[in-house]
Amino acid sequence: GDSVTQMEGPVTLSEEAFLTINCTYTATGYPSLFWYVQYPGEGLQLLLKATKADDKGSNKGFEATYRKETTSFHLEKGSVQVSDSAVYFCALKTHGSSNTGKLIFGQGTTLQVKP
Amino acid sequence: NAGVTQTPKFQVLKTGQSMTLQCAQDMNHEYMSWYRQDPGMGLRLIHYSVGAGITDQGEVPNGYNVSRSTTEDFPLRLLSAAPSQTSVYFCASSSQSMDTEAFFGQGTRLTVV
């Protein structure tokens, strides 16, 4: 079945360090891909998305490129801030004979940024 | 624009009690779903609905019941609470378009003692 695998956390970085959170997926067809962020005590909110191969999603300095050949959607940021400390979820939404709009999530990666 | 509203935010139940978690959205989305979030396990789909009158089971449906009488509302019922249902619950809604994201409520932190 369809699935998403994220790198294990937690990830601890110093402020202004470079961030990469790996995400790979397995899906039939061509999914849409999403990164969600969850700040402490809050719900999930969309960070960025890409809906077809080679698309790059970007928001708030974060970027991710939809790589069909490697089935990956790695999240990157050039210089993290303390305020980026959160849990990050990679997710996919697949086409199907019954397009239910269902999202499949990775297990989440906790990022802690220290001053 | 309220988005997705979940109530309550916190709840403590005794084993065997029942309760309903409320979820409402004002975006006229067809698709609504309930997830539970447990440490190290990401979000797991409990039940979902593709429209009023239509519901289906997700990955972890046991012990939960849902109904969808209107487009706006999608309550989740715990029939007889168990400690294993201690979790954070999220409701989400989206259109069925492949390109659009899901919108999440703020979550309900449930503790079953």
Tab-separated table of C-alpha atoms in Angstrom, chain B residues 16-77:
chain	number	residue	atom	x	y	z
B	16	GLY	CA	-15.896	2.476	30.244
B	17	GLN	CA	-17.337	5.949	29.842
B	18	SER	CA	-18.535	7.162	26.466
B	19	MET	CA	-18.172	10.566	24.890
B	20	THR	CA	-18.373	12.428	21.606
B	21	LEU	CA	-15.649	14.602	20.131
B	22	GLN	CA	-17.150	17.322	18.000
B	23	CYS	CA	-15.784	18.559	14.683
B	24	ALA	CA	-17.261	21.224	12.426
B	25	GLN	CA	-15.957	22.917	9.291
B	26	ASP	CA	-17.278	25.927	7.412
B	27	MET	CA	-15.431	25.495	4.111
B	28	ASN	CA	-17.999	23.226	2.437
B	29	HIS	CA	-15.400	20.467	2.134
B	30	GLU	CA	-16.569	17.056	1.012
B	31	TYR	CA	-13.883	15.087	2.773
B	32	MET	CA	-13.521	14.913	6.559
B	33	SER	CA	-11.418	12.626	8.678
B	34	TRP	CA	-10.330	11.802	12.193
B	35	TYR	CA	-6.752	10.989	13.176
B	36	ARG	CA	-5.111	10.047	16.402
B	37	GLN	CA	-1.567	11.109	17.200
B	38	ASP	CA	0.597	8.994	19.459
B	39	PRO	CA	4.309	9.455	20.220
B	40	GLY	CA	6.518	7.937	17.533
B	41	MET	CA	3.567	6.800	15.418
B	42	GLY	CA	2.670	9.867	13.429
B	43	LEU	CA	-0.987	10.350	12.584
B	44	ARG	CA	-3.159	7.309	12.113
B	45	LEU	CA	-6.487	7.508	10.325
B	46	ILE	CA	-9.476	6.382	12.408
B	47	HIS	CA	-12.483	7.073	10.174
B	48	TYR	CA	-13.202	9.256	7.190
B	49	SER	CA	-16.128	10.525	5.156
B	50	VAL	CA	-16.367	11.613	1.531
B	51	GLY	CA	-19.715	13.335	1.983
B	52	ALA	CA	-22.887	13.497	4.011
B	53	GLY	CA	-24.236	10.022	4.730
B	54	ILE	CA	-21.001	8.263	3.702
B	55	THR	CA	-18.367	7.053	6.156
B	56	ASP	CA	-15.639	4.459	6.070
B	57	GLN	CA	-13.016	2.947	8.316
B	58	GLY	CA	-9.404	3.990	8.372
B	59	GLU	CA	-6.385	2.267	9.811
B	60	VAL	CA	-7.456	2.102	13.479
B	61	PRO	CA	-11.282	2.180	13.682
B	62	ASN	CA	-11.910	-0.196	16.593
B	63	GLY	CA	-13.639	1.408	19.565
B	64	TYR	CA	-14.783	4.442	17.588
B	65	ASN	CA	-17.950	5.326	15.743
B	66	VAL	CA	-18.730	8.174	13.336
B	67	SER	CA	-21.641	9.588	11.401
B	68	ARG	CA	-21.986	12.370	8.846
B	69	SER	CA	-25.496	13.767	8.748
B	70	THR	CA	-24.435	17.142	7.339
B	71	THR	CA	-21.530	18.417	5.245
B	72	GLU	CA	-20.336	20.570	8.150
B	73	ASP	CA	-20.231	18.132	11.068
B	74	PHE	CA	-18.321	14.910	11.670
B	75	PRO	CA	-18.476	13.776	15.316
B	76	LEU	CA	-16.329	10.953	16.669
B	77	ARG	CA	-17.849	8.740	19.353
